[in-house]
Structure formats: structure tokens, C-alpha cells
XYZ file of C-alpha atoms in Angstrom:
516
model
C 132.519 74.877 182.506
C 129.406 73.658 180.335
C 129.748 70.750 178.201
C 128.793 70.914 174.667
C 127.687 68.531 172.537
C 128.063 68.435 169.395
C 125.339 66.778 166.866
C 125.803 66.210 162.706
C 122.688 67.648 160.936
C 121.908 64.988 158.077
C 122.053 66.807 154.479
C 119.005 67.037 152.362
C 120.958 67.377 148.237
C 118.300 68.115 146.158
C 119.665 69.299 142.869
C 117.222 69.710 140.033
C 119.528 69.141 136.629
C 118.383 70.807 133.520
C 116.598 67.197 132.240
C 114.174 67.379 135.460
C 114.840 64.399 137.412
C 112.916 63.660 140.334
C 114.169 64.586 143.919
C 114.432 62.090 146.568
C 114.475 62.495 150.131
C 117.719 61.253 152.111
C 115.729 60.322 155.681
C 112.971 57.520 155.580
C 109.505 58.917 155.370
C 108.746 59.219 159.014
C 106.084 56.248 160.617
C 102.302 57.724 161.427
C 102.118 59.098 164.881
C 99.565 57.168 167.818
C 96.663 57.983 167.645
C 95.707 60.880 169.913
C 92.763 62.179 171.444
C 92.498 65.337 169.450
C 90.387 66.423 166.990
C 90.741 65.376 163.512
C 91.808 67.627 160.841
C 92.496 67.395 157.570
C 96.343 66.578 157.226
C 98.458 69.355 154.743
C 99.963 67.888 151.780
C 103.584 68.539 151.874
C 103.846 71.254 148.771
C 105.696 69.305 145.630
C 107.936 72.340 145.292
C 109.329 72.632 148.463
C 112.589 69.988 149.958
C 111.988 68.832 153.281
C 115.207 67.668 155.749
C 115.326 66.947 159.462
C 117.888 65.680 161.897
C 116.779 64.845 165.666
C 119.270 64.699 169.158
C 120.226 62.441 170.477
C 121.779 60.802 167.095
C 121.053 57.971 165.876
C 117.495 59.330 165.706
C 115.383 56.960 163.964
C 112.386 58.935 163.151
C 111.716 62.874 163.748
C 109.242 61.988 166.697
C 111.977 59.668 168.441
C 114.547 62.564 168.871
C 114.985 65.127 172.099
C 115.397 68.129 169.615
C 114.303 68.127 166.267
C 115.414 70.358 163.413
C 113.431 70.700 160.549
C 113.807 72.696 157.494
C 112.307 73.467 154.362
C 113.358 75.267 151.189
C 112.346 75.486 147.841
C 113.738 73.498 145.076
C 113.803 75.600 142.378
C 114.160 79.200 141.820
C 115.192 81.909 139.219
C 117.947 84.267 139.679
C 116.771 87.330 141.442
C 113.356 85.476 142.480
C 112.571 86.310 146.063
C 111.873 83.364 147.900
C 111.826 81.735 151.920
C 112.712 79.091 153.703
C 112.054 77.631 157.162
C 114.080 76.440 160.160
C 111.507 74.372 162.644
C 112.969 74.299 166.221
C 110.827 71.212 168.865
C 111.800 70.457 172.264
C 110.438 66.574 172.353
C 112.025 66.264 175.752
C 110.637 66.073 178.861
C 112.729 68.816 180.637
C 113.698 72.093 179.897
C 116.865 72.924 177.559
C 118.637 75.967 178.467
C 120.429 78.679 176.167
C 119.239 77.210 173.278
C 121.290 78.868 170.299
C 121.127 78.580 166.196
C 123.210 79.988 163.546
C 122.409 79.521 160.080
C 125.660 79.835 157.218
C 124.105 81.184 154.120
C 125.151 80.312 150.636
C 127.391 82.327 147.966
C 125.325 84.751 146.148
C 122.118 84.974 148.290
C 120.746 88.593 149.829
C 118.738 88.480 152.601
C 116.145 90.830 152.652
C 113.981 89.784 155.176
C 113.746 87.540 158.923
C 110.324 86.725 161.218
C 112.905 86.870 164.197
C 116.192 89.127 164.303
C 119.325 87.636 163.581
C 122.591 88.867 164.438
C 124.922 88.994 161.648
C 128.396 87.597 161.959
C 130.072 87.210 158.622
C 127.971 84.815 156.152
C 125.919 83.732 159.224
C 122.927 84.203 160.916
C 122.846 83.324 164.497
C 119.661 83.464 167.125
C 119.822 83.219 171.284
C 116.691 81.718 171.597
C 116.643 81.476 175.483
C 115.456 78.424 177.441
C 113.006 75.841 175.389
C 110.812 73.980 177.152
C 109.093 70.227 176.848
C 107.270 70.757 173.656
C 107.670 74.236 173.038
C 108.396 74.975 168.672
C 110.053 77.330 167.247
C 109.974 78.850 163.589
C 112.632 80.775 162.370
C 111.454 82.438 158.711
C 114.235 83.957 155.829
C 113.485 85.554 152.937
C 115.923 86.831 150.314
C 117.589 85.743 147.039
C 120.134 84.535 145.001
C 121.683 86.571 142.226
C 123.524 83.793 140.193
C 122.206 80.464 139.054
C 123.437 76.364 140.230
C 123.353 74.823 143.472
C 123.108 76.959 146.338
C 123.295 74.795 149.737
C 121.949 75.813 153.050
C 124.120 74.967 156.216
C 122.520 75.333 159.562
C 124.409 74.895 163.274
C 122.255 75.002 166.805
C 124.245 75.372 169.977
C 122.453 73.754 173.067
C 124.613 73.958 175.868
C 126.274 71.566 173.384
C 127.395 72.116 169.334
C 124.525 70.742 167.417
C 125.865 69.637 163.710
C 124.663 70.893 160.398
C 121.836 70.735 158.342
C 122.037 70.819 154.881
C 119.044 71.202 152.027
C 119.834 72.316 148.288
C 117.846 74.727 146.214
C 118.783 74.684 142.732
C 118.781 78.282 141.008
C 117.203 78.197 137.601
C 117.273 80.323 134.847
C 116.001 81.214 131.201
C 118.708 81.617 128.151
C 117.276 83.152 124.961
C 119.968 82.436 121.826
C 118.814 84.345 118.757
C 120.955 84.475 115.387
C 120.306 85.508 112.027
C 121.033 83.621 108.856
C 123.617 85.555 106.023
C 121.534 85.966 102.691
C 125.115 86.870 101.022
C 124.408 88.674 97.593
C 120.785 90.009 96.333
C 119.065 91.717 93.620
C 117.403 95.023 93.889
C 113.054 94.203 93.914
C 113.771 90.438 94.310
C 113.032 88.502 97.554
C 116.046 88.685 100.279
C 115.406 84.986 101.905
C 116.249 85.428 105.948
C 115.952 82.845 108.570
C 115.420 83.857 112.264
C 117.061 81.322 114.485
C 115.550 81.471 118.561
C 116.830 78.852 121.181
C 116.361 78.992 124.763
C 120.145 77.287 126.211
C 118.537 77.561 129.717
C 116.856 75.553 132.154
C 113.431 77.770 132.588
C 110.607 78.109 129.667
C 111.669 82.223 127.925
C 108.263 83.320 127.850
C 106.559 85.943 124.973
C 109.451 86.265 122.560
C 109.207 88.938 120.197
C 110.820 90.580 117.454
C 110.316 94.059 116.897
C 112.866 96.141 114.654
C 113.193 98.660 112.422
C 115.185 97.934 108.788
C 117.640 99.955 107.481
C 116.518 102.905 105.234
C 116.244 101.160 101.752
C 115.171 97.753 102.816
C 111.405 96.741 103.043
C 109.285 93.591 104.375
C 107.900 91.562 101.627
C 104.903 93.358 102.145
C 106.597 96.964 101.968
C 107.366 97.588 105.690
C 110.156 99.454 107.093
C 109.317 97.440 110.653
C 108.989 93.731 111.924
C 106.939 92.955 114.325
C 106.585 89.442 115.206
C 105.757 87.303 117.483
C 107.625 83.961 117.931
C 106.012 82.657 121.391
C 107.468 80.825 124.510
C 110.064 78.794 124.386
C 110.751 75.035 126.871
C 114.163 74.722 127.678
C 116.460 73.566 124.993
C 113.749 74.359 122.378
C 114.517 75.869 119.234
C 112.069 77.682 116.764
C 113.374 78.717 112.978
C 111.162 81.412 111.575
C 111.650 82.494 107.631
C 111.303 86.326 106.495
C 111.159 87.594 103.414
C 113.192 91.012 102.703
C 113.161 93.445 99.288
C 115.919 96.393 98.775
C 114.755 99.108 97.290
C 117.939 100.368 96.123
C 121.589 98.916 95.790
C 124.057 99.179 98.681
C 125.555 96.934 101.767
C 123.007 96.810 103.995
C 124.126 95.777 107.663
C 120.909 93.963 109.422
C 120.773 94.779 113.503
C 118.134 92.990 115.389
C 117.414 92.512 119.314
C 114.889 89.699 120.095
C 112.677 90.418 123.468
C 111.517 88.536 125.785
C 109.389 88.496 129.530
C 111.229 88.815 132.688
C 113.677 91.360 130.847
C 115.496 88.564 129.065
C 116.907 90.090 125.261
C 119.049 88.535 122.687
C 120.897 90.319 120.036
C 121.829 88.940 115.957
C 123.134 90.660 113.481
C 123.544 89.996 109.560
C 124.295 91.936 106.189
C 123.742 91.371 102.853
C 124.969 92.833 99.470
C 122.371 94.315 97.251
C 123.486 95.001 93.367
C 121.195 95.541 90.251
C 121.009 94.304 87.084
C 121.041 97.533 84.664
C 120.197 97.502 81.269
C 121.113 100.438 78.617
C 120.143 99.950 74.998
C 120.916 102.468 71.732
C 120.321 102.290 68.204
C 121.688 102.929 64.857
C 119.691 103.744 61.997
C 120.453 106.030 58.600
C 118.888 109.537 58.803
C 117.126 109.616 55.402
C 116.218 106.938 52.950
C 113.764 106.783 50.160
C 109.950 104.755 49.769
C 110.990 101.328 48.478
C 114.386 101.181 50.064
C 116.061 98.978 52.663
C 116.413 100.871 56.164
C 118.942 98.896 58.413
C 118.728 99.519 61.730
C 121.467 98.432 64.682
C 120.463 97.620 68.302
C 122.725 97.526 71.452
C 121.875 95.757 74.490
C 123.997 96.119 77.434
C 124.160 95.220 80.748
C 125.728 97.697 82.843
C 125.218 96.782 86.442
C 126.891 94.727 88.857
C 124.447 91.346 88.849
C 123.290 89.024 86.046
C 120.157 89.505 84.382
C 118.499 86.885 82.547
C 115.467 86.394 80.108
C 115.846 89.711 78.271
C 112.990 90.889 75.763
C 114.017 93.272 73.049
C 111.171 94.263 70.875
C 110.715 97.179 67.721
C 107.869 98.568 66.937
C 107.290 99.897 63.521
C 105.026 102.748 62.798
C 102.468 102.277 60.170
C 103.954 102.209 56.361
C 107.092 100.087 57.589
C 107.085 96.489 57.200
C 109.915 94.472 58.348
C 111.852 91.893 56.092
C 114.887 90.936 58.204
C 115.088 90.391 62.270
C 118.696 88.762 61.969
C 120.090 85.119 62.970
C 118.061 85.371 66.840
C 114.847 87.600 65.839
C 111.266 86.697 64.874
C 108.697 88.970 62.892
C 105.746 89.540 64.122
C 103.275 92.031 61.981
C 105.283 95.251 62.008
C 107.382 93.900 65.397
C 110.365 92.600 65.564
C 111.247 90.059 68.526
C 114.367 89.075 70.456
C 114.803 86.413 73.676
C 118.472 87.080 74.623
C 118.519 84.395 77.989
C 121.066 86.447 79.702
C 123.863 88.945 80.150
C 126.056 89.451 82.948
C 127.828 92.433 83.958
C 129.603 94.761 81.610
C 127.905 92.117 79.008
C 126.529 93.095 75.961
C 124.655 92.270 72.575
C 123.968 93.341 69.178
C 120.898 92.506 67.020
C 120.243 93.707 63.303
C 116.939 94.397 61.370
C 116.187 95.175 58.095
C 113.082 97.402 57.210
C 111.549 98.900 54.353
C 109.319 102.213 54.025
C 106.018 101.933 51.990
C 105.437 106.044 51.893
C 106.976 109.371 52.666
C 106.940 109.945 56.317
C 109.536 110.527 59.469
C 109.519 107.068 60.619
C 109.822 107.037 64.454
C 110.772 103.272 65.204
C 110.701 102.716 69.082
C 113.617 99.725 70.553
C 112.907 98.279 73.566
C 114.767 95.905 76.189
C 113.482 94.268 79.547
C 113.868 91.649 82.196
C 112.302 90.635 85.476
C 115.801 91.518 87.117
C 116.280 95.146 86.052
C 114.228 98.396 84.768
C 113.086 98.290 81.257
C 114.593 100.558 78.908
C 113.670 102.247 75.368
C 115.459 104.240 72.568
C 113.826 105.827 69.677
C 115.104 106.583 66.291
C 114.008 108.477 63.104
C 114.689 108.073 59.965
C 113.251 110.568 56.771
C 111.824 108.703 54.479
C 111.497 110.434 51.180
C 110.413 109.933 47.692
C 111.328 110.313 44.037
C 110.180 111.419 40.944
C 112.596 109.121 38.767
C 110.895 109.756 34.929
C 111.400 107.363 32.298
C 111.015 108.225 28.615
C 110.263 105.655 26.082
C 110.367 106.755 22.363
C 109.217 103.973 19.107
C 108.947 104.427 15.627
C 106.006 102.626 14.357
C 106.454 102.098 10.741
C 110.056 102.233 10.610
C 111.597 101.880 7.240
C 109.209 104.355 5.657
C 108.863 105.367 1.947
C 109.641 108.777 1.124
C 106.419 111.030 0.782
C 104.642 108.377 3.294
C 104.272 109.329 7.752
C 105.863 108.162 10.131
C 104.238 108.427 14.047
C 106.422 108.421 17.007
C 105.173 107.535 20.544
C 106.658 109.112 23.509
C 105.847 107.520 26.685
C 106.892 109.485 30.040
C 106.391 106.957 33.387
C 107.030 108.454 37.015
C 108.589 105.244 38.617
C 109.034 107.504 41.696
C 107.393 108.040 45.132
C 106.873 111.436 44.484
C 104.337 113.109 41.540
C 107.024 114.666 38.833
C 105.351 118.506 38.046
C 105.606 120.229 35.089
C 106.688 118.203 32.792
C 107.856 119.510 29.353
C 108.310 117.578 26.200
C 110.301 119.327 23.407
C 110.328 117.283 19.912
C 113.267 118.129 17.113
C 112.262 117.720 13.388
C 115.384 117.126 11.020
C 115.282 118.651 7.594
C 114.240 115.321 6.203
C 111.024 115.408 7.345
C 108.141 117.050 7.637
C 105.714 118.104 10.364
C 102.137 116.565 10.425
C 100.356 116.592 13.193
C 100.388 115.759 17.133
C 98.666 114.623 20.215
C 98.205 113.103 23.324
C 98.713 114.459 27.298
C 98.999 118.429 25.892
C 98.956 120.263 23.307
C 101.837 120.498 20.902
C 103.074 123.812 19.193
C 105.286 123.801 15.883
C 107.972 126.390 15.543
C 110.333 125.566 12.868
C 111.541 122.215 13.786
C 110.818 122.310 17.109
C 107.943 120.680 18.048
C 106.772 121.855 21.740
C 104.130 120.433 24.267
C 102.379 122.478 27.100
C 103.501 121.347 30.023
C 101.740 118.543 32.060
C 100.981 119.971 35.597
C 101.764 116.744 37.469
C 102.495 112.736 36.449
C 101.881 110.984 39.880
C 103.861 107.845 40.829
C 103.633 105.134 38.590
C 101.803 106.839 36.104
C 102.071 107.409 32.608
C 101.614 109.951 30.002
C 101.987 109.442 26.006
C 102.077 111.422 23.180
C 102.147 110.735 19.192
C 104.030 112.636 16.971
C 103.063 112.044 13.265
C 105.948 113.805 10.354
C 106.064 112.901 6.491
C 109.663 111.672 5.489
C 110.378 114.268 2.613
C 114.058 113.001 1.503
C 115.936 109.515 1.837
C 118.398 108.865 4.824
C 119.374 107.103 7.959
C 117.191 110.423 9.818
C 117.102 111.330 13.713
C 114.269 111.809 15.623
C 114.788 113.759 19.410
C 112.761 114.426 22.228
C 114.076 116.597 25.515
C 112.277 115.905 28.437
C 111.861 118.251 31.714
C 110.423 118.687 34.935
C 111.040 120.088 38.512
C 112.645 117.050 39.720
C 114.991 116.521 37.129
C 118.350 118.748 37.136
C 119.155 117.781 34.011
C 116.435 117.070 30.686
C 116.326 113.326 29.826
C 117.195 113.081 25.814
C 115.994 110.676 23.706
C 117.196 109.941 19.621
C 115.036 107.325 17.843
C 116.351 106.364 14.241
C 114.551 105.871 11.104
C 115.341 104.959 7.610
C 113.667 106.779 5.184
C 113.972 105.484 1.531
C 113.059 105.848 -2.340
């Protein structure tokens, strides 16, 4: 029966936490070996990545040179997930006689996949295990595995060597690092339709390795732009150190109203992705505006007009601009309580109106000449679409004729003349045609003579005038009528005047006294 012995492998911890601290070996560095007759070479810096443990036979071993057997190992100290990666198990035989049936078996951590050995284990359970025969005085050994680990923390390496006698463990610690890309998306809540949707893109890398290229590259919703008119973002946001965080701003426009759900996935090397959502409400401000005014008035005249402003969309709209335009003949004389005149334009600032708001405004206008006048409303705002109305109004005119008859030597003697003036004035718009003057003679006097805008005609005692073609507006026309008075009275002088504007004749009576 062979006695075993059984020897504790020190344990190497070297756990890398996600502030960096430094590692420290557990065993003292080991003292410089005497000199030797060999040829110099340059000595091989340890590598700064790798952790280094050893544990010599017989124990206590004070340095690595002052033990029989010496196991060394060597792993890395920090890896990602999925990362292939090797480490090293050093076998010496510092004796000075042979050691027989020489055996190691290595116990391999939770999570790691071996997909590689430079000498042929055998398998048994979560253990490797070599026969590695007789060793003898200062024969090595290198045992090389390759593999990795699929999840990340501390993954610890445990190591047993038989000798004829249990060796004990040897212990190193490779910590398992690993990128984290957080990525969220500010809510913008409610917008306006053409106005800037403010968005802030929020990366942060929760991990404990740089992310490295992140990008955003998405495609909006149908309806919903870039500030500069894009239906795609592409942009990139760089690498991130662990625990960094970058904020980026973008600017969004709608192009229509609508919920608008916001899906994007940020990108990163290695395969890393993150994925943010958002949604925002996009309403309008819509204004509608119509207008009252009469359908026919005549030159001179006051034309009111009404104007309705309304807002009927679902958001607020302020700083809205009505304005009328006049055509040329109208001058305006009244723009209410809130309007200014400008020329022939009328001006209203109404500073807002919410939704389902609205307001009225009043003018007051007057025609200078017969036309259709075509007066044009308009309404606008930075927040909504502007808007117009149009409305007509006939503007006619008048032939209004005014007859003015005067005695001029009123009392007169009998067997002396008396003259009457007729005066006919168009205080109309429109020219009065054919105008005709009819004069009636009483029996108590006596026709002389006549003149002025046509010729007059005596038949019996009626006196008649040719008619005038045409008085235009504001124009006059006169005629004199000269008769003797031929018998004492209080006597009645008439005049009928018509024309194709008047439905009825105007009648005028002037009285005289003729006396003895």
C-alpha cells in the first residue's frame, strides 16, 4: 500500500472590481536565483494581464526554487463573456530523484467550456485529470487549456496533483468582465403639428468594459420627420468607459396630427444592443374664419362687414393676424374697439385662442363708386395654416333729382313779368336720363317766353321742355320761365319733373301774389 501525501496549493484571489483596483500577489516575490554559468538572456517581463500563483512540496516552501515539486500557474485576469482565452499549469521536479506516477487533475469553474488542451485530459465530471508517468530531477511540464466562460464575476480555478501522495489545491481568480449599454428615451408629452418635438437620447454603459461604436440608426414613424426633414436617424454617439453616460438632444417635426409611438434600438460592437421607446401626442391648432357683409349697398353708404375667427383644433394658437383688404374705391372708417386702419387695410392682433375658442371683429366701410366690391378677410398664426374668406357686396348708385323752383319778383303788379327758375340737381351716383320738365300756366297769367337746358314748347297752358338726354351726378340744369300776371290773386305756379330713374314725377307749386 503506497502512502500519499497530501499538500495545500496556496490560492492566488485576484478579483478585478468594477473601480479597477490593483491586484496583489499572495506569495512573496521569489529571491534572484545564483548566478549560473549559462548564457545571459534577456529576462521576460511577466505580462501585466496575466495572475501568477505557485505552491512548492514539501510545505512550508519558502520560495518556488526551495520546493521538491513546484506548481505554477497562470491565468488571465480579466476577460469578457464568451472571450476565448488560456491558462497554464507549470509542472518541475526540483528533486534530486525520480518521482513516480506523477498525477494532476484540474476542477474547472461554473460556466467555463473547454474547447481546447496541449495534452489530453480525461474528463471526470467538472475535472480534468492527467497520468503524467514518472518525472524526473528537473524534468517540466506544461499543461495548456483553452476555453471560456459564458457568464460574467469571479470564476476560480482549483487544481489537485497526486504524487504517490494527494498534492493540495491551487487556486488563481480570473474575473469575467463585461459591457452594459442602457439607452432610454425622454417623453416629449404633447406637440404641435410643424413645431419642434424636443427629444433627449439617454446612453449609459452599467458595465465594467468600455461599449465600443454606439450608434443609432432608426427609421420614424410615417408622419414624423428630423428637423431637417428625414424619415431616418443616423447617429453616431461613440464609445462609452464604464459607468459613463452621454445625453444627446434631437429635434423632431410631425407632419400631421396623431399619437405617434417612438421605437428605437441603439447598436453597439461586439453585438451589444439596447432598446427605448417613447410617444408623443401631436394636435394642431386650426383656424376657420367667415364673414358677414350686406349684398348690395349704394356709393356713399356705410357697408358693415362681420368677421369670425375660430379656433377649431385641439391645441392653442397664439399671436393671430386678421387683416382686410379693400379693393380700390373703398375706404375704411371703422376697424372696431381692437382694429387699426391702415390705407384701405384693416388690422387685428388677437394674442390667442384656444380650442373651440372664438372671436368676432367689426368694420365699417364705405364705397366711393359703382362696382362689385370683393373685400378679401384673412387670419394667421405661426401655430396653424392661414386661412381666407372673401365677400362681395354690389355697390350701386342713384339718380336722386332735386327740383328747386323761385319766384324772382314776387309780389308783382298786374300787366308787369314775373320769371321763375327751375333748378334740377342729380345728387345721385348715377347720371339721371331723360329728363322732362313740364310747366303749368294758370289763367292769371300769361305766357312770355323761356329758356335754359332745352327748348320749351307752349301749348295752352302747358309749358313743355325737350328732354335733357342725361344730368350726371352732382350736376345741375336750370331753366327760366318768364309769364305776365294778367289778373290779381294769390296765383300757382307748377312744374312736373321726369326721368328714367324716377317712378313717380317730382311736383313742384311756387306761389305768387299778383296785385292792382
Amino acid at each position: 500500500m503506497r502512502k500519499r501525501w497530501v499538500m495545500l496549493c496556496s490560492v492566488l484571489g485576484l478579483i478585478i472590481g468594477l473601480s479597477g483596483c490593483a491586484t496583489k500577489e499572495v506569495a512573496p516575490p521569489p529571491p534572484k536565483p545564483k548566478p549560473k554559468p549559462v548564457v545571459k538572456q534577456k529576462p521576460k517581463p511577466k505580462p501585466m494581464d496575466m495572475s501568477y500563483g505557485w505552491q512548492g512540496f514539501p510545505q512550508p516552501a519558502p520560495t518556488p526554487e526551495s520546493s521538491k515539486i513546484l506548481i505554477e500557474k497562470r491565468v488571465p485576469r480579466k476577460i469578457k463573456p464568451g472571450q476565448q482565452f488560456s491558462f497554464t499549469i507549470d509542472i518541475k521536479n526540483n528533486a534530486d530523484f525520480t518521482i513516480t506516477e506523477l498525477n494532476l487533475s484540474e476542477r474547472l469553474p461554473a460556466g467555463f467550456k473547454m474547447s481546447g488542451c496541449s495534452l489530453s485530459p480525461r474528463k471526470k465530471g467538472n475535472s480534468l485529470e492527467w497520468n503524467l508517468g514518472d518525472f524526473r530531477p528537473g524534468q517540466k511540464k506544461q499543461i495548456k487549456v483553452t476555453g471560456t466562460v459564458s457568464i460574467p464575476g469571479a470564476a476560480r480555478f482549483f487544481g489537485n496533483t497526486d504524487l504517490d501522495f494527494d498534492m493540495g489545491e491551487t487556486s488563481s481568480v480570473v474575473e469575467v468582465i463585461m459591457p452594459k449599454l442602457d439607452f432610454g428615451l425622454s417623453k416629449p408629452g404633447t406637440a404641435i403639428v410643424q413645431e419642434p418635438i424636443p427629444v433627449k437620447l439617454m446612453f449609459k454603459n452599467d458595465g465594467q468594459a468600455p461599449v465600443i461604436g454606439v450608434k443609432l440608426i432608426n427609421t420614424l414613424p410615417k408622419g414624423l420627420l428630423t428637423a431637417e426633414g428625414k424619415s431616418k436617424i443616423d447617429l453616431e454617439v461613440g464609445n462609452l468607459k464604464p459607468h459613463q453616460s452621454k445625453v444627446v438632444d434631437l429635434k423632431l417635426k410631425a407632419e400631421k396630427t396623431g399619437n405617434f409611438k417612438i421605437n428605437m434600438v441603439a447598436v453597439a460592437g461586439e453585438g451589444i444592443s439596447a432598446r427605448a421607446s417613447t410617444s408623443v401626442k401631436v394636435t394642431e391648432a386650426k383656424l376657420e374664419i367667415s364673414g358677414k357683409a350686406p349684398r348690395k349697398r349704394f356709393v356713399g353708404k356705410i357697408i358693415p362687414y362681420e368677421i369670425n375667427v375660430k379656433n377649431v383644433g385641439d391645441a392653442i394658437t397664439k399671436k393671430v393676424v386678421v387683416r382686410m383688404d379693400l379693393p380700390e374705391g373703398a375706404s375704411p372708417t371703422s376697424a372696431g374697439e381692437d382694429g387699426k386702419v391702415r390705407g384701405r387695410n384693416l388690422i387685428w392682433n388677437i394674442k390667442s385662442l384656444h380650442p373651440g375658442e372664438s372671436k368676432k371683429l367689426v368694420a365699417k366701410v364705405v364705397a366711393n363708386k359703382i362696382m362689385m366690391a370683393r373685400v378679401v378677410a384673412s387670419a394667421e398664426s405661426g401655430h396653424s395654416k392661414p386661412v381666407q374668406v372673401a365677400m362681395v357686396t354690389d355697390i350701386a348708385g342713384i339718380a336722386a333729382v332735386l327740383g328747386t323752383l323761385i319766384d324772382k319778383n314776387d309780389p308783382v303788379p298786374v300787366g308787369e313779368d314775373e320769371v321763375y327758375e327751375l333748378i334740377v340737381t342729380n345728387q345721385g351716383s348715377l347720371p339721371a336720363t331723360k329728363i322732362k320738365v313740364s310747366c303749368f300756366l294758370e289763367d292769371s297769367m300769361e305766357y312770355v317766353k323761356s329758356s335754359g337746358a332745352s327748348k320749351g314748347t307752349m301749348n295752352g297752358s302747358k309749358l313743355t321742355f325737350a328732354p335733357l338726354a342725361a344730368l350726371p351726378p352732382q350736376a345741375k340744369a336750370v331753366w327760366r320761365i318768364t309769364v305776365k300776371a294778367v289778373k290779381q290773386g294769390d296765383v300757382r305756379f307748377k312744374v312736373q319733373i321726369k326721368s328714367d330713374q324716377l317712378h313717380r314725377p317730382v311736383e313742384l307749386s311756387e306761389s305768387t301774389h299778383f296785385y292792382e
